[in-house]
mmCIF file of C-alpha atoms in Angstrom:
data_model
loop_
_atom_site.group_PDB
_atom_site.id
_atom_site.type_symbol
_atom_site.label_atom_id
_atom_site.label_comp_id
_atom_site.label_asym_id
_atom_site.label_seq_id
_atom_site.Cartn_x
_atom_site.Cartn_y
_atom_site.Cartn_z
ATOM 1 C CA MET A 1 0.000 0.000 0.000
ATOM 2 C CA GLN A 2 2.728 2.430 1.039
ATOM 3 C CA GLU A 3 4.746 1.706 -2.127
ATOM 4 C CA ALA A 4 1.699 2.362 -4.321
ATOM 5 C CA LEU A 5 1.098 5.633 -2.480
ATOM 6 C CA ILE A 6 4.729 6.742 -2.977
ATOM 7 C CA LYS A 7 4.531 5.861 -6.688
ATOM 8 C CA GLU A 8 1.345 7.887 -7.028
ATOM 9 C CA ILE A 9 2.897 10.882 -5.267
ATOM 10 C CA VAL A 10 6.045 10.660 -7.438
ATOM 11 C CA LYS A 11 3.875 10.446 -10.553
ATOM 12 C CA LYS A 12 1.844 13.497 -9.532
ATOM 13 C CA VAL A 13 4.979 15.503 -8.748
ATOM 14 C CA MET A 14 6.568 14.517 -12.064
ATOM 15 C CA ASP A 15 3.382 15.314 -13.977
ATOM 16 C CA THR A 16 3.339 18.742 -12.333
ATOM 17 C CA ILE A 17 7.007 19.367 -13.178
ATOM 18 C CA ASN A 18 6.667 18.131 -16.757
ATOM 19 C CA GLY A 19 3.258 19.685 -17.200
ATOM 20 C CA SER A 20 4.686 23.063 -16.336
ATOM 21 C CA LYS A 21 7.291 22.995 -19.081
ATOM 22 C CA ALA A 22 6.787 20.273 -21.664
ATOM 23 C CA ILE A 23 4.905 20.852 -24.906
ATOM 24 C CA PRO A 24 3.826 17.831 -26.982
ATOM 25 C CA VAL A 25 5.203 18.113 -30.510
ATOM 26 C CA GLU A 26 3.259 16.834 -33.523
ATOM 27 C CA VAL A 27 4.239 16.590 -37.174
ATOM 28 C CA SER A 28 1.842 18.041 -39.747
ATOM 29 C CA ALA A 29 2.076 16.099 -42.996
ATOM 30 C CA ARG A 30 1.060 17.880 -46.194
ATOM 31 C CA HIS A 31 -2.680 18.548 -46.297
ATOM 32 C CA VAL A 32 -5.389 20.729 -47.780
ATOM 33 C CA HIS A 33 -8.282 22.656 -46.264
ATOM 34 C CA LEU A 34 -10.944 23.018 -48.971
ATOM 35 C CA SER A 35 -13.603 25.694 -49.427
ATOM 36 C CA GLU A 36 -17.219 24.528 -50.004
ATOM 37 C CA GLU A 37 -16.840 25.763 -53.567
ATOM 38 C CA HIS A 38 -13.765 23.603 -54.191
ATOM 39 C CA ILE A 39 -15.368 20.557 -52.525
ATOM 40 C CA GLU A 40 -18.284 20.938 -54.958
ATOM 41 C CA LYS A 41 -15.908 21.447 -57.897
ATOM 42 C CA LEU A 42 -13.718 18.427 -57.005
ATOM 43 C CA PHE A 43 -16.341 15.971 -55.741
ATOM 44 C CA GLY A 44 -19.620 17.149 -57.299
ATOM 45 C CA LYS A 45 -22.732 19.047 -56.199
ATOM 46 C CA ASP A 46 -24.354 17.748 -52.980
ATOM 47 C CA TYR A 47 -21.501 15.274 -52.442
ATOM 48 C CA ASN A 48 -21.161 14.244 -48.795
ATOM 49 C CA MET A 49 -17.567 14.025 -47.599
ATOM 50 C CA THR A 50 -16.807 11.108 -45.228
ATOM 51 C CA LYS A 51 -15.151 11.859 -41.900
ATOM 52 C CA LYS A 52 -12.219 9.520 -41.188
ATOM 53 C CA LYS A 53 -10.834 10.575 -37.789
ATOM 54 C CA ASP A 54 -10.604 13.407 -35.300
ATOM 55 C CA LEU A 55 -7.341 15.339 -34.997
ATOM 56 C CA SER A 56 -5.667 16.597 -31.829
ATOM 57 C CA GLN A 57 -7.126 20.114 -32.135
ATOM 58 C CA PRO A 58 -10.784 19.987 -31.006
ATOM 59 C CA GLY A 59 -13.255 20.247 -33.899
ATOM 60 C CA GLN A 60 -10.616 19.443 -36.534
ATOM 61 C CA PHE A 61 -10.790 16.170 -38.426
ATOM 62 C CA GLN A 62 -9.560 14.315 -41.517
ATOM 63 C CA TYR A 63 -11.765 13.115 -44.362
ATOM 64 C CA GLU A 64 -11.494 9.708 -46.054
ATOM 65 C CA GLU A 65 -11.174 11.437 -49.441
ATOM 66 C CA ARG A 66 -7.788 12.495 -50.798
ATOM 67 C CA VAL A 67 -6.542 14.720 -53.618
ATOM 68 C CA THR A 68 -3.562 15.122 -55.958
ATOM 69 C CA LEU A 69 -1.512 18.325 -56.035
ATOM 70 C CA ILE A 70 -0.183 19.231 -59.480
ATOM 71 C CA GLY A 71 2.935 21.341 -60.013
ATOM 72 C CA PRO A 72 5.048 22.211 -63.068
ATOM 73 C CA LYS A 73 7.790 19.749 -62.018
ATOM 74 C CA GLY A 74 5.932 16.988 -60.208
ATOM 75 C CA VAL A 75 2.769 15.818 -58.470
ATOM 76 C CA LEU A 76 1.919 14.764 -54.910
ATOM 77 C CA MET A 77 -0.714 12.047 -54.711
ATOM 78 C CA GLY A 78 -2.948 10.924 -51.848
ATOM 79 C CA VAL A 79 -2.858 14.254 -50.018
ATOM 80 C CA ALA A 80 -5.103 14.404 -46.933
ATOM 81 C CA ILE A 81 -8.100 16.735 -46.724
ATOM 82 C CA LEU A 82 -8.852 18.244 -43.324
ATOM 83 C CA GLY A 83 -12.233 19.507 -42.180
ATOM 84 C CA PRO A 84 -14.366 21.405 -41.538
ATOM 85 C CA ALA A 85 -14.527 23.370 -44.819
ATOM 86 C CA ARG A 86 -12.983 26.846 -44.770
ATOM 87 C CA ASN A 87 -13.985 30.118 -46.408
ATOM 88 C CA LYS A 88 -10.867 29.913 -48.571
ATOM 89 C CA THR A 89 -8.881 26.850 -49.652
ATOM 90 C CA GLN A 90 -5.462 26.532 -47.964
ATOM 91 C CA VAL A 91 -2.805 23.989 -48.967
ATOM 92 C CA GLU A 92 0.079 23.281 -46.567
ATOM 93 C CA ILE A 93 3.236 21.542 -47.793
ATOM 94 C CA SER A 94 6.904 21.257 -46.763
ATOM 95 C CA LYS A 95 9.863 22.783 -48.634
ATOM 96 C CA THR A 96 10.732 19.259 -49.800
ATOM 97 C CA ASP A 97 7.222 18.987 -51.263
ATOM 98 C CA ALA A 98 7.660 22.433 -52.855
ATOM 99 C CA ARG A 99 10.827 21.193 -54.620
ATOM 100 C CA THR A 100 8.958 18.104 -55.827
ATOM 101 C CA LEU A 101 6.147 20.263 -57.237
ATOM 102 C CA GLY A 102 8.515 22.883 -58.629
ATOM 103 C CA ILE A 103 6.849 25.774 -56.786
ATOM 104 C CA ASN A 104 8.299 28.172 -54.215
ATOM 105 C CA PRO A 105 5.530 29.226 -51.802
ATOM 106 C CA PRO A 106 6.216 31.465 -48.779
ATOM 107 C CA VAL A 107 6.500 30.347 -45.144
ATOM 108 C CA ARG A 108 3.277 31.687 -43.604
ATOM 109 C CA GLU A 109 0.956 31.457 -40.656
ATOM 110 C CA SER A 110 -2.318 29.670 -41.343
ATOM 111 C CA GLY A 111 -4.888 32.035 -42.865
ATOM 112 C CA LYS A 112 -2.362 34.589 -44.151
ATOM 113 C CA LEU A 113 -2.777 33.815 -47.825
ATOM 114 C CA ASP A 114 -2.277 37.187 -49.575
ATOM 115 C CA GLY A 115 0.487 36.683 -52.131
ATOM 116 C CA SER A 116 0.857 32.969 -51.325
ATOM 117 C CA GLY A 117 1.337 30.308 -54.035
ATOM 118 C CA ASN A 118 -1.061 28.936 -56.632
ATOM 119 C CA ILE A 119 -1.676 25.199 -56.975
ATOM 120 C CA CYS A 120 -3.911 22.876 -58.985
ATOM 121 C CA ILE A 121 -5.820 20.314 -56.923
ATOM 122 C CA ALA A 122 -7.161 17.246 -58.696
ATOM 123 C CA THR A 123 -9.545 14.367 -58.149
ATOM 124 C CA GLU A 124 -10.605 11.771 -60.725
ATOM 125 C CA ARG A 125 -13.454 14.023 -61.831
ATOM 126 C CA ALA A 126 -12.108 17.601 -61.824
ATOM 127 C CA VAL A 127 -9.255 20.027 -61.242
ATOM 128 C CA ALA A 128 -9.570 23.147 -59.072
ATOM 129 C CA GLU A 129 -7.198 26.047 -59.632
ATOM 130 C CA ALA A 130 -6.545 27.257 -56.093
ATOM 131 C CA LYS A 131 -5.103 30.764 -56.429
ATOM 132 C CA GLU A 132 -3.190 32.223 -53.469
ATOM 133 C CA SER A 133 -3.706 29.089 -51.379
ATOM 134 C CA LEU A 134 -0.285 27.415 -51.102
ATOM 135 C CA ILE A 135 1.954 27.936 -48.056
ATOM 136 C CA ILE A 136 4.703 26.301 -46.067
ATOM 137 C CA ALA A 137 3.207 26.465 -42.581
ATOM 138 C CA LYS A 138 5.187 28.535 -40.106
ATOM 139 C CA ARG A 139 5.909 26.395 -37.048
ATOM 140 C CA HIS A 140 3.559 27.242 -34.196
ATOM 141 C CA ILE A 141 2.204 26.253 -30.813
ATOM 142 C CA HIS A 142 -1.508 25.889 -30.144
ATOM 143 C CA MET A 143 -2.364 26.688 -26.548
ATOM 144 C CA THR A 144 -5.210 27.771 -24.267
ATOM 145 C CA PRO A 145 -5.211 31.114 -22.379
ATOM 146 C CA GLU A 146 -4.350 29.071 -19.237
ATOM 147 C CA ASP A 147 -1.293 27.563 -21.007
ATOM 148 C CA ALA A 148 -0.255 31.041 -22.169
ATOM 149 C CA LYS A 149 -0.405 32.296 -18.596
ATOM 150 C CA ARG A 150 1.638 29.316 -17.362
ATOM 151 C CA PHE A 151 4.299 29.845 -20.082
ATOM 152 C CA ALA A 152 4.137 33.655 -19.651
ATOM 153 C CA VAL A 153 3.605 34.219 -23.385
ATOM 154 C CA ASP A 154 1.015 36.059 -25.473
ATOM 155 C CA ASP A 155 -0.958 35.274 -28.612
ATOM 156 C CA LYS A 156 1.164 35.837 -31.758
ATOM 157 C CA GLN A 157 4.407 36.042 -29.721
ATOM 158 C CA LEU A 158 7.481 34.456 -31.318
ATOM 159 C CA VAL A 159 9.304 32.081 -28.978
ATOM 160 C CA ARG A 160 12.260 29.714 -29.134
ATOM 161 C CA VAL A 161 11.578 26.028 -28.552
ATOM 162 C CA ARG A 162 14.082 23.272 -27.897
ATOM 163 C CA VAL A 163 12.942 19.927 -29.316
ATOM 164 C CA LYS A 164 14.689 16.905 -27.884
ATOM 165 C CA GLY A 165 15.364 14.229 -30.460
ATOM 166 C CA ASP A 166 18.237 12.291 -32.000
ATOM 167 C CA ARG A 167 19.336 15.590 -33.545
ATOM 168 C CA PRO A 168 18.467 18.211 -30.924
ATOM 169 C CA VAL A 169 17.420 21.550 -32.353
ATOM 170 C CA VAL A 170 16.257 24.921 -31.070
ATOM 171 C CA PHE A 171 13.604 26.357 -33.380
ATOM 172 C CA ASP A 172 13.520 30.169 -33.385
ATOM 173 C CA ASP A 173 10.493 32.183 -34.493
ATOM 174 C CA VAL A 174 7.819 29.750 -33.321
ATOM 175 C CA VAL A 175 4.425 31.506 -33.312
ATOM 176 C CA VAL A 176 2.251 31.183 -30.223
ATOM 177 C CA ARG A 177 -1.453 30.842 -31.049
ATOM 178 C CA VAL A 178 -3.827 31.201 -28.118
ATOM 179 C CA ASN A 179 -7.468 30.145 -28.226
ATOM 180 C CA ASN A 180 -9.635 28.557 -25.561
ATOM 181 C CA LYS A 181 -10.645 25.892 -28.090
ATOM 182 C CA TYR A 182 -7.030 24.776 -28.656
ATOM 183 C CA MET A 183 -5.186 21.881 -27.059
ATOM 184 C CA LEU A 184 -1.523 22.372 -26.149
ATOM 185 C CA SER A 185 0.558 21.162 -29.097
ATOM 186 C CA MET A 186 3.489 22.388 -31.176
ATOM 187 C CA HIS A 187 3.175 21.750 -34.914
ATOM 188 C CA ILE A 188 6.214 21.278 -37.152
ATOM 189 C CA ASP A 189 6.430 19.935 -40.702
ATOM 190 C CA PHE A 190 8.266 16.842 -41.945
ATOM 191 C CA ASP A 191 11.437 18.768 -42.865
ATOM 192 C CA GLU A 192 11.600 20.132 -39.332
ATOM 193 C CA ALA A 193 10.809 16.686 -37.912
ATOM 194 C CA ASN A 194 13.566 15.042 -39.969
ATOM 195 C CA ALA A 195 16.064 17.772 -39.125
ATOM 196 C CA SER A 196 15.437 17.301 -35.398
ATOM 197 C CA GLY A 197 15.332 13.498 -35.328
ATOM 198 C CA TYR A 198 11.688 13.654 -34.257
ATOM 199 C CA LYS A 199 9.982 10.579 -32.850
ATOM 200 C CA ASP A 200 6.344 10.145 -31.778
ATOM 201 C CA GLY A 201 5.859 11.538 -28.288
ATOM 202 C CA ALA A 202 8.682 14.097 -28.576
ATOM 203 C CA LEU A 203 8.460 17.094 -26.272
ATOM 204 C CA GLY A 204 9.430 20.723 -26.751
ATOM 205 C CA GLU A 205 10.383 23.333 -24.196
ATOM 206 C CA ILE A 206 10.143 27.117 -24.537
ATOM 207 C CA ILE A 207 13.521 28.649 -23.724
ATOM 208 C CA ILE A 208 14.619 32.210 -23.097
ATOM 209 C CA MET B 1 38.547 59.224 -53.607
ATOM 210 C CA GLN B 2 37.803 59.703 -49.924
ATOM 211 C CA GLU B 3 34.473 57.871 -50.275
ATOM 212 C CA ALA B 4 36.177 54.911 -51.955
ATOM 213 C CA LEU B 5 38.746 54.807 -49.162
ATOM 214 C CA ILE B 6 36.051 54.870 -46.462
ATOM 215 C CA LYS B 7 34.163 52.075 -48.239
ATOM 216 C CA GLU B 8 37.337 50.000 -48.388
ATOM 217 C CA ILE B 9 38.057 50.527 -44.697
ATOM 218 C CA VAL B 10 34.460 49.644 -43.756
ATOM 219 C CA LYS B 11 34.675 46.498 -45.883
ATOM 220 C CA LYS B 12 37.945 45.432 -44.261
ATOM 221 C CA VAL B 13 36.577 46.030 -40.765
ATOM 222 C CA MET B 14 33.390 44.091 -41.574
ATOM 223 C CA ASP B 15 35.371 41.251 -43.122
ATOM 224 C CA THR B 16 37.461 41.052 -39.964
ATOM 225 C CA ILE B 17 34.391 41.057 -37.718
ATOM 226 C CA ASN B 18 32.520 38.521 -39.827
ATOM 227 C CA GLY B 19 35.617 36.466 -40.466
ATOM 228 C CA SER B 20 36.068 35.990 -36.751
ATOM 229 C CA LYS B 21 32.637 34.489 -36.197
ATOM 230 C CA ALA B 22 30.864 33.536 -39.386
ATOM 231 C CA ILE B 23 30.948 30.003 -40.791
ATOM 232 C CA PRO B 24 29.844 29.405 -44.392
ATOM 233 C CA VAL B 25 27.068 26.812 -44.486
ATOM 234 C CA GLU B 26 26.742 24.336 -47.367
ATOM 235 C CA VAL B 27 24.053 21.762 -48.100
ATOM 236 C CA SER B 28 25.172 18.215 -48.847
ATOM 237 C CA ALA B 29 22.777 16.553 -51.256
ATOM 238 C CA ARG B 30 22.573 12.754 -51.215
ATOM 239 C CA HIS B 31 25.759 11.165 -52.556
ATOM 240 C CA VAL B 32 27.902 8.036 -52.526
ATOM 241 C CA HIS B 33 31.608 7.457 -51.967
ATOM 242 C CA LEU B 34 32.519 4.223 -53.763
ATOM 243 C CA SER B 35 35.285 1.735 -53.016
ATOM 244 C CA GLU B 36 37.565 0.674 -55.921
ATOM 245 C CA GLU B 37 35.872 -2.712 -55.749
ATOM 246 C CA HIS B 38 32.397 -1.210 -56.181
ATOM 247 C CA ILE B 39 33.559 1.106 -58.993
ATOM 248 C CA GLU B 40 34.811 -2.004 -60.826
ATOM 249 C CA LYS B 41 31.591 -3.892 -60.070
ATOM 250 C CA LEU B 42 29.330 -1.026 -61.205
ATOM 251 C CA PHE B 43 31.304 0.356 -64.156
ATOM 252 C CA GLY B 44 33.550 -2.512 -65.261
ATOM 253 C CA LYS B 45 37.209 -3.502 -64.920
ATOM 254 C CA ASP B 46 39.695 -0.752 -65.871
ATOM 255 C CA TYR B 47 36.866 1.760 -66.334
ATOM 256 C CA ASN B 48 38.083 5.346 -65.959
ATOM 257 C CA MET B 49 35.723 7.573 -64.016
ATOM 258 C CA THR B 50 35.364 11.142 -65.349
ATOM 259 C CA LYS B 51 35.909 14.022 -62.961
ATOM 260 C CA LYS B 52 33.143 16.656 -63.217
ATOM 261 C CA LYS B 53 34.048 19.375 -60.695
ATOM 262 C CA ASP B 54 35.994 20.134 -57.542
ATOM 263 C CA LEU B 55 34.102 20.487 -54.244
ATOM 264 C CA SER B 56 34.720 23.027 -51.488
ATOM 265 C CA GLN B 57 36.845 20.641 -49.421
ATOM 266 C CA PRO B 58 40.332 20.450 -51.004
ATOM 267 C CA GLY B 59 40.981 17.170 -52.857
ATOM 268 C CA GLN B 60 37.285 16.243 -52.952
ATOM 269 C CA PHE B 61 35.461 16.192 -56.269
ATOM 270 C CA GLN B 62 32.355 14.943 -58.050
ATOM 271 C CA TYR B 63 32.327 12.476 -60.962
ATOM 272 C CA GLU B 64 30.201 12.825 -64.094
ATOM 273 C CA GLU B 65 28.791 9.329 -63.493
ATOM 274 C CA ARG B 66 25.743 8.766 -61.336
ATOM 275 C CA VAL B 67 24.029 5.782 -59.702
ATOM 276 C CA THR B 68 20.597 4.621 -58.562
ATOM 277 C CA LEU B 69 19.900 3.661 -54.939
ATOM 278 C CA ILE B 70 17.403 0.825 -54.529
ATOM 279 C CA GLY B 71 15.299 0.368 -51.395
ATOM 280 C CA PRO B 72 12.334 -1.887 -50.530
ATOM 281 C CA LYS B 73 9.863 0.996 -50.875
ATOM 282 C CA GLY B 74 11.396 3.222 -53.553
ATOM 283 C CA VAL B 75 14.441 4.213 -55.559
ATOM 284 C CA LEU B 76 16.559 7.371 -55.836
ATOM 285 C CA MET B 77 17.937 8.007 -59.309
ATOM 286 C CA GLY B 78 20.788 10.184 -60.523
ATOM 287 C CA VAL B 79 22.683 10.120 -57.220
ATOM 288 C CA ALA B 80 26.089 11.874 -57.327
ATOM 289 C CA ILE B 81 29.351 9.967 -56.851
ATOM 290 C CA LEU B 82 32.128 11.796 -54.992
ATOM 291 C CA GLY B 83 35.827 11.054 -55.317
ATOM 292 C CA PRO B 84 38.460 10.007 -54.631
ATOM 293 C CA ALA B 85 37.605 6.328 -54.066
ATOM 294 C CA ARG B 86 37.468 5.191 -50.425
ATOM 295 C CA ASN B 87 38.483 1.961 -48.698
ATOM 296 C CA LYS B 88 34.826 1.293 -47.955
ATOM 297 C CA THR B 89 31.726 2.485 -49.794
ATOM 298 C CA GLN B 90 29.712 5.100 -47.885
ATOM 299 C CA VAL B 91 26.257 6.327 -48.914
ATOM 300 C CA GLU B 92 24.885 9.539 -47.376
ATOM 301 C CA ILE B 93 21.173 10.364 -47.584
ATOM 302 C CA SER B 94 18.635 12.502 -45.705
ATOM 303 C CA LYS B 95 15.780 11.199 -43.532
ATOM 304 C CA THR B 96 13.393 12.199 -46.312
ATOM 305 C CA ASP B 97 15.426 10.007 -48.701
ATOM 306 C CA ALA B 98 15.365 7.202 -46.126
ATOM 307 C CA ARG B 99 11.544 7.338 -46.064
ATOM 308 C CA THR B 100 11.475 7.239 -49.870
ATOM 309 C CA LEU B 101 13.732 4.169 -49.909
ATOM 310 C CA GLY B 102 11.957 2.520 -46.964
ATOM 311 C CA ILE B 103 15.134 2.108 -44.913
ATOM 312 C CA ASN B 104 15.994 3.539 -41.489
ATOM 313 C CA PRO B 105 19.759 4.142 -41.307
ATOM 314 C CA PRO B 106 21.417 5.757 -38.267
ATOM 315 C CA VAL B 107 22.629 9.362 -37.998
ATOM 316 C CA ARG B 108 26.415 8.978 -38.062
ATOM 317 C CA GLU B 109 29.689 10.761 -38.558
ATOM 318 C CA SER B 110 31.424 10.014 -41.844
ATOM 319 C CA GLY B 111 33.496 6.823 -41.620
ATOM 320 C CA LYS B 112 31.629 5.352 -38.626
ATOM 321 C CA LEU B 113 29.885 2.583 -40.530
ATOM 322 C CA ASP B 114 29.680 -0.298 -38.011
ATOM 323 C CA GLY B 115 26.027 -1.265 -37.781
ATOM 324 C CA SER B 116 24.967 1.262 -40.418
ATOM 325 C CA GLY B 117 22.385 0.466 -43.128
ATOM 326 C CA ASN B 118 22.584 -1.764 -46.206
ATOM 327 C CA ILE B 119 21.746 -0.435 -49.660
ATOM 328 C CA CYS B 120 21.807 -1.700 -53.242
ATOM 329 C CA ILE B 121 23.579 0.620 -55.702
ATOM 330 C CA ALA B 122 22.807 0.208 -59.393
ATOM 331 C CA THR B 123 24.090 1.299 -62.787
ATOM 332 C CA GLU B 124 22.838 0.094 -66.154
ATOM 333 C CA ARG B 125 25.305 -2.811 -66.055
ATOM 334 C CA ALA B 126 25.361 -4.078 -62.456
ATOM 335 C CA VAL B 127 24.102 -3.861 -58.871
ATOM 336 C CA ALA B 128 26.436 -3.677 -55.862
ATOM 337 C CA GLU B 129 25.150 -4.778 -52.460
ATOM 338 C CA ALA B 130 26.776 -2.244 -50.146
ATOM 339 C CA LYS B 131 26.528 -3.734 -46.654
ATOM 340 C CA GLU B 132 26.931 -1.403 -43.662
ATOM 341 C CA SER B 133 27.396 1.651 -45.861
ATOM 342 C CA LEU B 134 24.245 3.740 -45.471
ATOM 343 C CA ILE B 135 24.105 6.688 -43.065
ATOM 344 C CA ILE B 136 22.348 9.984 -42.486
ATOM 345 C CA ALA B 137 25.342 12.291 -42.094
ATOM 346 C CA LYS B 138 25.630 13.952 -38.704
ATOM 347 C CA ARG B 139 25.878 17.714 -39.226
ATOM 348 C CA HIS B 140 29.459 18.900 -38.873
ATOM 349 C CA ILE B 141 31.920 21.736 -39.399
ATOM 350 C CA HIS B 142 35.148 21.283 -41.360
ATOM 351 C CA MET B 143 37.884 23.598 -40.087
ATOM 352 C CA THR B 144 41.636 24.027 -39.950
ATOM 353 C CA PRO B 145 43.631 23.992 -36.670
ATOM 354 C CA GLU B 146 43.837 27.806 -37.022
ATOM 355 C CA ASP B 147 40.022 28.042 -37.255
ATOM 356 C CA ALA B 148 39.701 25.748 -34.226
ATOM 357 C CA LYS B 149 42.001 28.038 -32.243
ATOM 358 C CA ARG B 150 40.009 31.098 -33.319
ATOM 359 C CA PHE B 151 36.675 29.487 -32.339
ATOM 360 C CA ALA B 152 38.220 27.953 -29.170
ATOM 361 C CA VAL B 153 36.984 24.455 -30.034
ATOM 362 C CA ASP B 154 38.619 21.030 -30.414
ATOM 363 C CA ASP B 155 38.432 18.232 -32.940
ATOM 364 C CA LYS B 156 35.327 16.048 -32.328
ATOM 365 C CA GLN B 157 33.778 18.632 -29.982
ATOM 366 C CA LEU B 158 29.989 19.050 -30.200
ATOM 367 C CA VAL B 159 28.932 22.673 -30.572
ATOM 368 C CA ARG B 160 25.707 24.628 -31.083
ATOM 369 C CA VAL B 161 25.373 26.635 -34.280
ATOM 370 C CA ARG B 162 22.810 29.290 -35.097
ATOM 371 C CA VAL B 163 21.979 29.368 -38.812
ATOM 372 C CA LYS B 164 20.317 32.549 -39.993
ATOM 373 C CA GLY B 165 17.656 31.930 -42.619
ATOM 374 C CA ASP B 166 13.956 32.490 -43.210
ATOM 375 C CA ARG B 167 13.340 30.003 -40.427
ATOM 376 C CA PRO B 168 16.177 30.617 -37.940
ATOM 377 C CA VAL B 169 17.369 27.524 -36.116
ATOM 378 C CA VAL B 170 20.017 26.596 -33.580
ATOM 379 C CA PHE B 171 21.458 23.182 -34.378
ATOM 380 C CA ASP B 172 22.731 21.324 -31.307
ATOM 381 C CA ASP B 173 25.255 18.478 -31.494
ATOM 382 C CA VAL B 174 27.236 19.769 -34.462
ATOM 383 C CA VAL B 175 30.540 17.859 -34.702
ATOM 384 C CA VAL B 176 33.733 19.869 -35.153
ATOM 385 C CA ARG B 177 36.209 18.172 -37.511
ATOM 386 C CA VAL B 178 39.700 19.661 -37.559
ATOM 387 C CA ASN B 179 42.254 18.944 -40.272
ATOM 388 C CA ASN B 180 44.825 21.207 -41.876
ATOM 389 C CA LYS B 181 43.538 20.085 -45.286
ATOM 390 C CA TYR B 182 40.007 21.299 -44.577
ATOM 391 C CA MET B 183 38.380 24.553 -45.577
ATOM 392 C CA LEU B 184 36.009 26.226 -43.096
ATOM 393 C CA SER B 185 32.479 25.042 -43.888
ATOM 394 C CA MET B 186 29.462 23.682 -42.032
ATOM 395 C CA HIS B 187 27.665 20.819 -43.772
ATOM 396 C CA ILE B 188 23.963 20.177 -43.295
ATOM 397 C CA ASP B 189 21.592 17.980 -45.291
ATOM 398 C CA PHE B 190 18.520 19.018 -47.271
ATOM 399 C CA ASP B 191 16.113 18.348 -44.391
ATOM 400 C CA GLU B 192 18.159 20.644 -42.185
ATOM 401 C CA ALA B 193 18.418 23.198 -44.995
ATOM 402 C CA ASN B 194 14.648 23.164 -45.563
ATOM 403 C CA ALA B 195 13.905 23.350 -41.829
ATOM 404 C CA SER B 196 16.123 26.436 -41.469
ATOM 405 C CA GLY B 197 15.030 28.268 -44.625
ATOM 406 C CA TYR B 198 18.567 27.922 -45.980
ATOM 407 C CA LYS B 199 19.649 29.998 -48.969
ATOM 408 C CA ASP B 200 22.994 29.936 -50.817
ATOM 409 C CA GLY B 201 25.546 31.974 -48.922
ATOM 410 C CA ALA B 202 23.938 31.410 -45.494
ATOM 411 C CA LEU B 203 26.206 31.798 -42.485
ATOM 412 C CA GLY B 204 26.355 29.984 -39.168
ATOM 413 C CA GLU B 205 27.667 31.134 -35.820
ATOM 414 C CA ILE B 206 28.890 28.964 -32.955
ATOM 415 C CA ILE B 207 27.046 29.949 -29.785
ATOM 416 C CA ILE B 208 27.577 29.106 -26.134
#
């Protein structure tokens, strides 16, 4: 009994220590957010998209359907579609993907699409020309107002985050995004994951 | 005249300041170093390889010839061969390449091949099975003993390097390699280049 109690206390203390500093890190693979208009164009009028699974951010999910991205130098097939639908289509790829496609989109925060890249999105029935939709997502941390208070950071603040992997890296210019609907998670792309030796369950830490 | 003189003085001062701290950063694309045995196997007995161009490190060069790397999940075509020939074949790829091939080689310093990955290397006439040859190169800095003295570091020391790009990053665990034949240069792979927003001419700085 006493041993179990000690273990529980140790676990609670460790959770408190880790919980105060550690940020779960997730890798965002290439994906598209489609507008209603582009869903209709690519899949047909009154088509019902099929939800596949929920994602870590509450309310966000992946559809069963996939698309092909077409560039002047190459194509990317089987690209995931995330829901719900957005007002404007947004396509997020890595710099490696950009080289494959032969396009050079800017590194941007989600939603900041003015002057971003163009890309053609295809299904077996149609192609949508998505103007000013293509970005390389700027690395960021989703967090709640309570998390922001705990980390002493503000919405839109740029912070430095150490990610512990086989190839430890400190990422500068990581955007903090605060919303009470978010769940604490840092998002990096596959280039950043590969460069830092990322493995599932990796943790990040905001440093001064 | 006076303006030209001032410009020259400013340039010299800046060169001195930068020269004392800045490290040129280069990206190593995937490549192979072949043993004499594998050159013979892949290109034929008494075949003479054709030198294409010198590389930044003195004595190192690239051949005109190229090879294909074959993995269980994919292939990489047109892979560069660097010379001169080595005692043992060494193949250096990125983690992105490793995913394409479907192999999971370790991150290693050049020459440390015990327990590294296997890979099949092909030309139009033959395939060589290169056992314990495949690595993801550990990021490193080539420097002379004079550079090492200036930076106050030793051969094999691990240092942290800030690389200034669109996506600024501090790389931990960068291996210092000192040799009087080397030219000052930090080598990163394409994943690391993409993750740091690398552009030609980027500079790194060793930080405490």
